[in-house]
Amino acid sequence: MNTTMTDSISKQVYIRNELGLHARPAAQIAQEAAKFSARIKLKVGTMEADAKSVLDILSLAAGRGKSITLQAEGQDAEKAIGHLERFFLDGFGES
Amino acid sequence: MAAKILHGIPVSAGISIGRAYLLSQGHYCLAPMQSISQDLVEVETARLNQAFAQALESLQQIRKQIPREQSDHAAILDTHIMVLKDPKLRQATEHYIRDMHLNAEWALEKGVADIESSFQGIEDEYFRARVQELRLLTRRVMNQLLGNNDSIKSITSRVILIAHDLSPADTVELDVSKIMAFATAQGGRTSHVAILARTLEIPAVVGVEDLESSVSDNQFIVVDGFRGQIVIDPDETELTQYTDLKYSFEAYQKEVIRKRDLPAETRDGHRVQLHANIELFEEVSKVLDYSGDGVGLYRTEYSYLYRVELPTEQELIEEYRDLASILHPRRLVIRTLDAGGDKLGHGFEHLEEANPVLGLRAVRFCLRHQDIFKTQLRAILRASQAGNISLMFPMISGLGELREVLSVLDQTKEELAAEGLAFDAEIPVGIMIELPSAVMIADILARYVDFFSIGTNDLIQYSLGIDRTNKYVSHLYQPLHPALLRSIKRVVDAGHKAGIEVSMCGEMASDPYCLPILIGMHVDSLSLNPQSIPWIKRILRKLTMEECADLLTRILRLDSVSESNKLVRETIFKRFPDELQFHSSILEEEEE
């Protein structure tokens, strides 16, 4: 396999917590995303944000029930997506 | 004569005389703006990165010092730390150094402004508001660039701290043993600084007009926490007066504290419960320190206001349970959420309300957002096992609303029972009487609840139709207006006729001039800020029920506020000339 070629992996998730991607989850996503070398994006409709930037995530102003596409490119892309997906699934640890 | 006297709101009693320490808060307007040559690009980039690193380091230090029970503060700081680490913010600022050849300060200013403007188009108010915090936060970076390492931490001698305002994050770093008094340009009675100063028992004046432009660093000033004045460069005579006042106040304070454990009763044995109003968990220790009979009003908004997400049921249970166990067997009255969506900042629907004060707040807000309401009710009920918790609903306007609220409470109880969760089935339920409509039907409402608590701050404003913070009409804020006295008497009598307890939890309860009148009306308990309990107790113990009843009879015969104020002032001042020089009163000072 040619290591310079990286596949882009994407996954669709929903925002389950009541307040949407407010400051705390945005900061947590950025913190989690920073653990991976992959380039990770969050896409909502036509907007996209760098998952490692809390300000970028906040500027999506994504509320509850919005569908988000997680997209990653790079060596640990698959791991990164799996990790973030779980994070979304449990509503960022908020009930 | 002093060089200048500034006026503000007195929020913590006492006199402090000393040097001013101006906390520089990295104002952007101070940033030098220069173009730089190509060969300085690397130097400025390094300066910027270092400033970010130092600001980050200081936040991480603060984060470490936060005690575990303040998890909401910690969450805010975690977010701030991630913002300072944000690659977008770095790119936005560095771009101005590398591509536009601006110096680091100017680049930071431009970078932050760019990010701010990218948020302008967002419709959701919550997300739009977050960007305002960015400027406050990047002030820390600006401070590093400007070489103002004068964080609060660098204060070495005892000073009077002058600041625009102070947030919980600012005061975490504070070495309180170095602070003699506070004066801030912003804030009100319940702002963070006010509460902190009362807890530390040091004088404080907030909302001071022209503070930052009038006081310079190291200037000699007096903070008068009785009258809400900042005296700049006092002359000999003023200095002597203030020094005398300071010493006599300290002597009086010692005397009051020495006698704090005596029972709260009149000379002829009429016992009155003296409870505390608190809004921060930490204040509970003060209730015990000042020998309060319990907490008559726990304002629960704080857990909702200063954070980015709603508190969970579990968090609230722990908060209420811990408070109840510390106070046990003393009583803890928990008031349900008394705010509107605007205060919660959780991306609630933005309502176009011309008059928010008359809008969707308190129980009205809770009935519309029953998920939030139920979470709080479940937490209060589940914490109530200790047996010393009472529940209180604010801003009830009529029977329909009360029934609705009680039905949500019953529903919540049923759900808990169905889930097999324990709670105090007999938990006393009360309401605040703070609307004129509730006053008029107090006899009806009394049949449905276990106690009343009269919230005079709002009752006065709603009855007289004034906003006391509006300087054009604040002179109309008159607790002794005959209409108010009749309202209070009506509520007390209706409550007692129905066999329920009536307390008062507004500022009037801690006003030494109003005290005899309230005692004369047979109010069962007074709820005041914890620090006032020993003072009010001292005055109470010098009164007799007979003289209180006599004053009440005389005052109820009067037709106007000015007559009532005059009568009370003369009568009470004659009785307590020493004590009253240390008490501010909410009664309007008569124009000389």
XYZ file of C-alpha atoms in Angstrom:
687
model
C 0.000 0.000 0.000
C 1.244 3.423 -0.881
C 1.510 5.370 2.350
C 1.386 8.729 0.657
C -2.133 7.960 -0.476
C -4.544 8.442 2.380
C -8.173 7.614 2.183
C -10.691 10.061 3.401
C -13.065 8.417 5.847
C -16.385 9.906 6.811
C -19.195 9.116 9.188
C -22.519 10.740 9.931
C -23.507 11.462 13.533
C -26.271 13.419 15.254
C -26.013 15.907 18.048
C -27.909 14.304 20.878
C -27.399 16.637 23.797
C -29.946 19.290 24.562
C -27.793 22.339 24.008
C -26.025 21.366 20.833
C -22.335 21.994 20.232
C -22.001 24.604 22.967
C -18.702 25.706 24.452
C -17.903 22.707 26.601
C -18.421 19.938 24.013
C -16.728 22.115 21.380
C -13.671 22.361 23.626
C -13.809 18.632 24.338
C -14.024 17.747 20.630
C -11.028 19.983 19.900
C -9.141 18.339 22.748
C -9.968 14.828 21.547
C -9.260 15.641 17.887
C -5.850 17.032 18.833
C -4.821 13.537 19.936
C -4.672 12.414 16.302
C -2.397 13.470 13.491
C -5.198 13.139 10.902
C -6.870 16.224 9.468
C -10.394 16.083 10.823
C -13.372 18.115 9.672
C -16.914 18.535 10.918
C -19.472 19.322 8.244
C -22.923 20.711 8.890
C -24.896 21.479 5.742
C -22.621 23.595 3.585
C -20.393 24.677 6.476
C -17.311 22.909 7.647
C -15.017 23.319 10.626
C -11.580 22.145 11.651
C -12.247 19.688 14.488
C -9.087 20.803 16.272
C -10.305 24.398 16.546
C -12.819 25.154 19.273
C -13.607 28.531 17.686
C -14.272 26.910 14.333
C -16.601 24.351 15.911
C -18.486 27.072 17.776
C -18.930 29.037 14.564
C -20.996 26.120 13.193
C -23.624 27.068 15.807
C -24.910 23.509 15.577
C -27.959 22.873 17.716
C -29.574 19.692 18.964
C -30.683 17.142 16.372
C -28.386 18.509 13.655
C -26.681 15.927 11.530
C -22.913 16.240 11.325
C -20.478 14.543 9.001
C -17.134 13.662 10.543
C -14.422 13.450 7.926
C -10.793 12.539 8.450
C -7.715 12.145 6.286
C -4.374 10.803 7.380
C -2.666 7.847 8.932
C -4.846 7.481 11.998
C -8.018 8.697 10.300
C -9.974 5.560 11.040
C -9.081 5.580 14.719
C -9.905 9.264 14.967
C -13.339 8.845 13.426
C -14.141 5.864 15.659
C -13.070 7.788 18.720
C -15.037 10.939 17.896
C -18.109 8.963 16.847
C -18.279 7.331 20.283
C -17.879 10.752 21.827
C -20.893 12.043 19.887
C -22.922 8.919 20.616
C -22.739 9.324 24.350
C -23.817 12.968 24.073
C -20.414 14.314 25.259
C -20.990 12.804 28.635
C -24.053 14.997 29.158
C -27.415 13.427 29.675
C -11.271 68.753 51.119
C -10.470 65.552 49.298
C -9.308 65.807 45.699
C -12.441 63.985 44.610
C -15.261 61.847 46.004
C -16.716 59.087 43.820
C -20.049 57.413 44.383
C -21.040 53.800 44.002
C -23.097 51.048 45.624
C -21.979 50.004 49.133
C -22.000 46.195 49.144
C -19.854 45.306 52.125
C -19.607 47.371 55.315
C -16.492 48.932 56.800
C -13.881 51.620 56.234
C -10.577 51.010 54.544
C -7.778 53.565 54.237
C -4.778 52.824 52.071
C -3.046 52.764 48.697
C -4.916 51.997 45.504
C -3.732 49.148 43.312
C -5.107 49.426 39.789
C -5.495 46.059 38.220
C -4.537 46.479 34.611
C -6.765 44.219 32.601
C -4.939 44.263 29.288
C -7.047 46.912 27.634
C -6.748 46.692 23.885
C -6.817 50.467 23.605
C -3.359 50.541 25.209
C -1.798 48.372 22.534
C 0.907 50.077 20.476
C 0.261 49.845 16.744
C 3.351 49.730 14.580
C 4.392 48.418 11.221
C 7.525 46.325 11.391
C 10.316 45.599 8.948
C 10.779 42.143 7.419
C 13.703 41.332 9.704
C 11.525 41.744 12.805
C 8.874 39.271 11.648
C 10.472 36.327 13.422
C 11.063 38.360 16.575
C 7.438 39.501 16.768
C 6.139 36.004 15.968
C 8.246 34.630 18.790
C 6.965 37.354 21.141
C 3.385 36.488 20.249
C 3.927 32.769 20.747
C 5.605 33.380 24.060
C 2.735 35.597 25.215
C 0.275 32.847 24.309
C 2.385 30.280 26.135
C 2.574 32.422 29.287
C -1.146 33.187 29.258
C -1.841 29.486 28.806
C 0.519 28.590 31.619
C -1.180 31.048 33.994
C -4.626 29.647 33.147
C -3.396 26.104 33.688
C -2.036 27.142 37.079
C -5.393 28.649 38.031
C -7.109 25.511 36.792
C -5.006 23.425 39.179
C -6.032 25.530 42.154
C -9.751 25.136 41.637
C -11.245 22.904 44.298
C -13.157 19.885 43.049
C -16.511 21.144 44.204
C -16.280 24.062 41.787
C -16.521 21.895 38.693
C -18.412 24.570 36.800
C -15.506 27.009 37.134
C -13.169 24.249 36.036
C -15.271 23.557 32.922
C -15.153 27.232 31.943
C -11.398 27.283 32.344
C -10.981 24.086 30.316
C -12.803 25.776 27.472
C -10.650 28.892 27.821
C -7.506 26.769 27.736
C -8.640 25.112 24.497
C -9.351 28.541 22.980
C -5.829 29.735 23.776
C -4.498 26.561 22.168
C -6.735 27.027 19.127
C -4.758 26.854 15.867
C -7.304 29.156 14.173
C -6.642 31.935 16.649
C -2.879 31.549 16.228
C -3.129 31.547 12.437
C -5.421 34.560 12.413
C -2.968 36.605 14.501
C 0.295 35.313 13.028
C -0.969 36.112 9.546
C -0.914 39.816 10.408
C 2.710 39.624 11.502
C 3.966 37.498 8.609
C 1.907 38.879 5.737
C 0.964 42.363 6.882
C 4.071 43.193 8.915
C 2.236 44.418 11.988
C 3.669 44.237 15.483
C 2.452 41.462 17.804
C -0.037 43.597 19.795
C -1.680 45.001 16.688
C -1.710 41.566 15.072
C -3.481 40.118 18.106
C -6.050 42.903 18.020
C -6.689 42.350 14.277
C -6.780 38.563 14.566
C -9.315 38.652 17.384
C -11.399 41.213 15.484
C -11.442 38.910 12.431
C -12.697 35.965 14.448
C -15.290 38.206 16.094
C -16.599 39.332 12.752
C -16.806 35.737 11.510
C -19.262 35.141 14.348
C -21.405 38.185 13.584
C -23.564 36.347 11.067
C -24.640 33.642 13.505
C -28.318 33.887 14.357
C -28.188 31.928 17.570
C -27.500 34.346 20.368
C -25.731 31.858 22.589
C -23.055 31.152 19.988
C -22.749 34.821 19.096
C -22.217 35.712 22.752
C -19.337 33.241 23.141
C -17.121 35.370 20.984
C -17.356 38.256 23.451
C -15.553 36.016 25.918
C -12.755 35.681 23.399
C -11.768 39.323 23.843
C -11.782 39.029 27.620
C -9.699 35.919 27.383
C -7.137 37.218 24.910
C -6.600 40.171 27.254
C -4.381 37.788 29.161
C -2.217 37.420 26.067
C -2.260 41.190 25.537
C -1.157 41.676 29.150
C 1.846 39.459 28.516
C 2.734 41.407 25.358
C 2.399 44.740 27.131
C 4.595 43.457 29.926
C 1.803 43.894 32.465
C 2.640 40.876 34.439
C 0.705 42.537 37.147
C -1.648 39.724 37.566
C -3.427 39.739 40.876
C -0.734 37.382 42.043
C 1.996 40.011 42.013
C 0.427 42.101 44.781
C 2.904 42.104 47.636
C 1.765 44.729 50.145
C -1.722 45.316 51.522
C -3.717 47.374 49.017
C -7.167 48.498 47.994
C -7.883 46.685 44.756
C -9.367 48.813 41.982
C -10.650 46.991 38.902
C -13.204 47.286 36.144
C -14.800 44.093 37.427
C -13.560 40.768 38.714
C -14.676 37.351 37.568
C -14.501 34.132 39.586
C -11.474 33.154 37.455
C -9.723 36.406 38.434
C -10.298 36.000 42.127
C -9.118 32.400 42.276
C -5.590 33.838 42.054
C -6.181 36.390 44.734
C -4.123 36.325 47.896
C -6.921 37.726 50.012
C -4.634 38.538 52.921
C -3.229 41.362 50.726
C -6.562 42.962 49.894
C -7.945 45.571 52.307
C -10.959 46.540 50.223
C -12.437 46.385 46.728
C -13.727 49.096 44.434
C -15.006 48.201 40.966
C -16.537 50.171 38.118
C -19.086 47.469 37.344
C -21.364 45.295 39.418
C -24.255 45.330 41.851
C -25.174 43.904 45.259
C -25.037 40.328 44.034
C -22.004 40.529 41.773
C -19.130 38.185 42.461
C -16.967 40.882 44.115
C -19.802 41.927 46.431
C -20.352 38.410 47.672
C -16.647 37.761 48.021
C -16.099 40.979 50.002
C -18.930 40.172 52.392
C -17.532 36.683 52.834
C -14.070 38.078 53.576
C -15.619 40.851 55.679
C -13.736 43.608 53.942
C -15.301 46.859 52.675
C -16.391 47.047 49.056
C -18.058 49.577 46.791
C -19.105 48.504 43.281
C -20.593 50.293 40.281
C -18.406 53.326 41.025
C -18.837 56.106 38.483
C -15.632 57.341 36.762
C -13.534 54.992 38.890
C -10.832 54.058 36.417
C -10.361 57.569 35.090
C -10.195 59.161 38.558
C -7.987 56.884 40.632
C -4.342 56.338 39.803
C -2.039 53.625 40.994
C -0.664 54.035 44.490
C -2.945 56.980 45.247
C -4.081 57.348 48.848
C -7.810 56.639 49.103
C -10.599 55.788 51.518
C -13.256 53.178 50.739
C -16.411 53.916 52.696
C -18.437 50.713 52.631
C -21.281 52.295 54.625
C -22.118 55.147 52.271
C -20.656 53.754 49.049
C -17.991 56.431 48.585
C -14.404 56.440 47.353
C -12.552 59.434 48.781
C -9.435 60.309 46.785
C -6.583 62.063 48.613
C -8.500 62.851 51.834
C -7.346 65.904 53.822
C -6.326 65.775 57.503
C -9.820 66.377 58.857
C -11.421 63.740 56.651
C -8.661 61.294 57.466
C -9.205 61.779 61.198
C -12.960 61.320 60.807
C -12.565 58.130 58.795
C -9.906 56.730 61.114
C -12.178 57.305 64.117
C -15.107 55.706 62.318
C -12.964 52.748 61.315
C -11.822 52.054 64.884
C -15.205 52.507 66.463
C -16.708 50.206 63.822
C -14.114 47.538 64.524
C -14.761 47.759 68.263
C -18.500 47.565 67.674
C -18.030 44.597 65.343
C -16.110 42.693 68.008
C -18.829 43.392 70.530
C -21.552 42.216 68.152
C -19.703 39.024 67.264
C -19.018 38.287 70.923
C -22.760 38.178 71.571
C -23.816 36.389 68.388
C -24.836 33.165 70.157
C -27.476 34.789 72.365
C -31.050 33.947 71.396
C -32.787 36.157 68.808
C -35.548 37.509 70.996
C -36.896 40.803 72.272
C -36.349 41.912 75.872
C -39.804 40.618 76.730
C -39.097 37.184 75.283
C -40.635 37.298 71.804
C -38.543 34.911 69.677
C -37.926 35.622 65.990
C -36.113 33.216 63.667
C -33.126 34.848 61.961
C -32.268 33.018 58.762
C -29.748 33.751 56.040
C -30.102 34.488 52.323
C -27.300 32.789 50.444
C -26.480 32.178 46.811
C -23.114 30.497 46.877
C -22.350 27.175 48.442
C -19.346 28.692 50.233
C -21.582 31.129 52.086
C -23.068 28.343 54.158
C -20.117 28.461 56.551
C -21.031 32.082 57.309
C -24.509 31.003 58.408
C -22.916 28.856 61.085
C -20.255 31.469 61.923
C -22.907 34.113 62.545
C -25.238 31.780 64.431
C -28.098 31.927 61.951
C -31.127 29.734 62.617
C -30.856 28.316 59.097
C -31.145 29.395 55.468
C -34.417 31.148 54.643
C -33.550 31.645 50.988
C -31.103 29.660 48.918
C -30.947 31.312 45.505
C -30.295 28.475 43.096
C -29.527 30.511 39.953
C -25.764 30.505 40.378
C -25.436 26.882 39.269
C -27.200 27.818 36.054
C -25.771 31.235 35.266
C -22.031 30.949 35.290
C -21.617 27.935 33.128
C -22.128 26.796 29.620
C -24.342 23.803 30.135
C -27.292 23.064 32.370
C -26.495 21.339 35.642
C -27.456 17.674 35.790
C -29.835 16.191 38.329
C -26.958 14.395 40.045
C -24.934 17.605 40.373
C -27.862 19.452 41.892
C -28.632 16.591 44.284
C -25.078 16.726 45.581
C -25.182 20.496 45.955
C -28.503 20.508 47.851
C -27.690 17.410 49.899
C -24.327 18.795 51.028
C -25.915 22.114 52.009
C -28.666 20.378 53.959
C -26.224 18.138 55.798
C -23.954 21.046 56.776
C -26.965 22.982 58.080
C -28.734 20.058 59.749
C -30.831 20.271 61.917
C -31.258 23.898 60.853
C -33.667 24.593 58.050
C -32.756 25.036 54.379
C -35.321 26.750 52.144
C -34.476 26.155 48.481
C -36.043 28.551 46.010
C -36.603 27.146 42.544
C -35.021 28.841 39.546
C -35.832 32.556 39.584
C -34.511 33.707 36.212
C -35.418 33.856 32.560
C -33.792 32.252 29.543
C -31.709 35.396 28.949
C -29.776 34.689 32.137
C -29.192 31.044 31.350
C -27.334 31.576 28.103
C -27.854 28.041 26.906
C -29.081 28.829 23.458
C -32.629 29.243 24.709
C -35.034 30.760 22.271
C -34.233 34.430 22.109
C -37.410 36.217 23.098
C -38.131 39.721 21.953
C -39.369 40.953 25.303
C -39.912 44.673 25.715
C -40.100 44.191 29.489
C -38.189 41.071 30.569
C -38.961 41.880 34.205
C -42.630 41.411 33.378
C -41.839 38.545 31.040
C -40.998 34.885 30.923
C -39.058 34.304 34.125
C -39.136 32.394 37.411
C -42.046 29.915 37.608
C -43.398 31.097 34.255
C -40.136 30.129 32.613
C -40.082 26.838 34.534
C -43.609 25.930 33.459
C -42.648 26.539 29.848
C -39.422 24.541 30.189
C -40.679 21.711 32.328
C -37.658 19.512 31.652
C -35.420 22.043 33.419
C -38.003 22.559 36.157
C -38.445 18.834 36.759
C -34.714 18.197 36.914
C -34.485 20.774 39.691
C -37.556 19.495 41.532
C -36.281 15.929 41.366
C -32.945 17.058 42.792
C -34.570 19.031 45.618
C -36.901 16.147 46.469
C -34.170 13.534 46.344
C -31.954 15.685 48.567
C -34.842 16.265 50.997
C -34.406 12.925 52.772
C -32.392 14.726 55.429
C -35.734 16.181 56.556
C -34.611 19.807 56.907
C -35.284 21.027 53.345
C -38.249 23.221 52.367
C -39.174 24.137 48.824
C -40.181 27.627 47.717
C -41.617 28.916 44.445
C -40.890 32.521 43.392
C -43.109 35.059 41.637
C -46.484 33.354 42.039
C -49.152 35.658 40.605
C -52.342 33.725 41.203
C -54.047 30.498 42.159
C -54.071 28.989 38.650
C -50.308 29.320 38.417
C -49.808 27.934 41.912
C -51.979 24.919 41.122
C -50.016 24.301 37.943
C -46.714 24.419 39.806
C -48.032 22.149 42.566
C -49.272 19.700 39.962
C -45.780 19.463 38.404
C -44.452 18.880 41.917
C -46.991 16.098 42.569
C -46.189 14.524 39.223
C -42.490 14.596 40.053
C -43.146 12.987 43.426
C -45.157 10.216 41.735
C -42.376 9.590 39.231
C -39.776 9.325 41.991
C -41.984 6.962 43.964
C -42.519 4.828 40.841
C -38.750 4.672 40.353
C -38.343 3.595 43.959
C -36.351 6.733 44.855
C -36.624 8.105 48.378
C -37.649 11.665 49.275
C -39.303 13.553 52.109
C -43.007 13.132 51.329
C -43.851 15.833 53.890
C -41.471 18.450 52.466
C -42.842 21.909 53.394
C -43.807 23.945 50.329
C -43.959 27.724 50.367
C -44.265 30.613 47.963
C -42.705 34.009 47.706
C -45.165 36.863 47.917
C -43.637 39.507 45.682
C -46.475 40.510 43.373
C -49.344 42.793 44.418
C -51.817 40.250 42.998
C -50.516 37.621 45.430
C -50.882 40.105 48.295
C -54.524 40.705 47.477
C -55.369 36.980 47.450
C -52.951 35.900 50.188
C -55.878 34.445 52.151
C -56.676 32.124 49.204
C -53.074 31.152 48.482
C -52.454 30.422 52.172
C -54.814 27.441 51.960
C -52.480 25.681 49.512
C -49.035 26.156 51.018
C -47.120 25.658 54.255
C -45.454 29.057 54.453
C -45.134 32.505 52.874
C -41.960 34.458 52.348
C -42.402 38.124 51.484
C -39.866 39.239 48.902
C -39.888 42.973 49.556
C -37.289 43.994 46.954
C -39.584 43.042 44.102
C -42.837 43.694 45.947
C -41.858 47.343 46.411
C -40.914 47.724 42.738
C -44.042 45.997 41.422
C -46.351 47.812 43.846
C -44.980 51.266 43.175
C -44.249 50.610 39.510
C -40.600 51.629 39.675
C -37.245 50.186 38.782
C -34.999 51.020 41.723
C -31.891 50.856 39.540
C -33.260 53.674 37.399
C -31.750 56.816 38.906
C -34.652 58.985 37.697
C -37.188 57.132 39.815
C -35.128 55.377 42.475
C -36.175 58.043 45.020
C -39.674 56.536 44.821
C -38.396 53.244 46.228
C -39.980 53.627 49.640
C -40.355 50.608 51.926
C -42.458 52.599 54.371
C -45.036 53.681 51.784
C -48.403 53.149 53.494
C -49.454 50.845 50.634
C -46.445 48.620 51.322
C -46.971 48.533 55.062
C -50.609 47.580 54.525
C -49.564 44.918 51.988
C -47.077 43.339 54.361
C -49.547 43.426 57.233
C -52.216 41.889 55.043
C -49.947 38.978 54.075
C -48.800 38.344 57.659
C -52.369 38.421 58.974
C -53.697 36.178 56.180
C -50.897 33.687 56.748
C -51.399 33.585 60.495
C -55.157 33.278 60.142
C -54.571 30.186 57.984
C -52.087 28.881 60.541
C -48.982 29.137 58.350
C -45.642 30.738 58.996
C -44.745 34.074 57.380
C -41.194 35.172 56.810
C -39.552 38.044 54.979
C -36.508 37.711 52.753
C -36.032 41.133 51.174
C -33.520 43.815 52.166
C -36.164 45.340 54.416
C -35.624 42.364 56.746
C -32.086 43.547 57.486
C -32.911 47.243 57.787
C -32.610 48.368 61.412
C -35.226 51.100 60.867
C -37.794 48.642 59.508
C -37.077 45.916 62.053
C -39.357 47.167 64.894
C -42.277 47.532 62.483
C -41.859 43.972 61.202
C -41.567 42.656 64.749
C -44.704 44.620 65.637
C -46.505 42.835 62.785
C -45.419 39.476 64.227
C -43.388 38.329 61.230
C -42.172 34.852 62.274
C -38.780 34.893 60.659
C -36.437 37.247 58.853
C -33.996 36.117 56.222
C -31.011 38.377 55.618
C -27.449 38.254 54.395
C -25.481 36.152 56.884
C -23.198 39.002 57.992
C -26.192 41.082 59.110
C -27.574 38.432 61.471
C -25.532 39.371 64.580
C -26.251 43.100 64.045
C -29.947 42.673 63.670
C -29.951 40.276 66.600
C -28.265 42.926 68.755
C -30.935 45.512 67.921
C -33.722 42.963 68.303
C -32.499 42.048 71.787
C -32.776 45.689 72.863
C -36.369 46.086 71.651
C -39.561 45.123 73.428
C -42.639 43.752 71.691
C -44.619 46.506 73.346
C -42.648 49.361 71.800
C -42.703 47.642 68.385
C -46.482 47.222 68.518
C -46.824 50.848 69.611
C -44.662 52.130 66.733
C -46.640 49.983 64.267
C -49.959 51.396 65.488
C -48.642 54.931 65.133
C -47.161 54.389 61.709
C -50.266 52.722 60.282
C -52.221 55.898 61.083
C -49.986 58.063 58.926
C -50.951 59.149 55.426
C -47.633 59.659 53.685
C -44.176 58.207 53.249
C -42.416 61.323 54.437
C -44.378 61.222 57.710
C -43.586 57.518 58.215
C -39.906 57.997 57.421
C -39.684 60.919 59.813
C -41.406 59.065 62.645
C -39.306 55.912 62.225
C -36.061 57.789 61.820
C -36.608 59.871 64.940
C -37.882 57.032 67.090
C -35.284 54.448 66.114
C -32.341 56.802 65.940
C -33.039 57.974 69.460
C -33.008 54.369 70.627
C -29.844 53.239 68.803
C -27.577 56.203 68.076
C -24.355 54.143 68.334
C -25.413 51.199 66.201
C -26.974 53.233 63.424
C -23.832 55.011 62.339
C -22.670 51.612 61.030
C -25.840 50.631 59.238
C -26.924 51.859 55.887
C -30.677 52.042 55.530
C -32.884 51.570 52.501
C -35.026 54.464 53.690
C -34.543 57.546 51.570
C -32.403 60.132 53.295
C -34.500 63.231 53.723
C -33.186 66.202 51.764
C -31.640 68.615 54.241
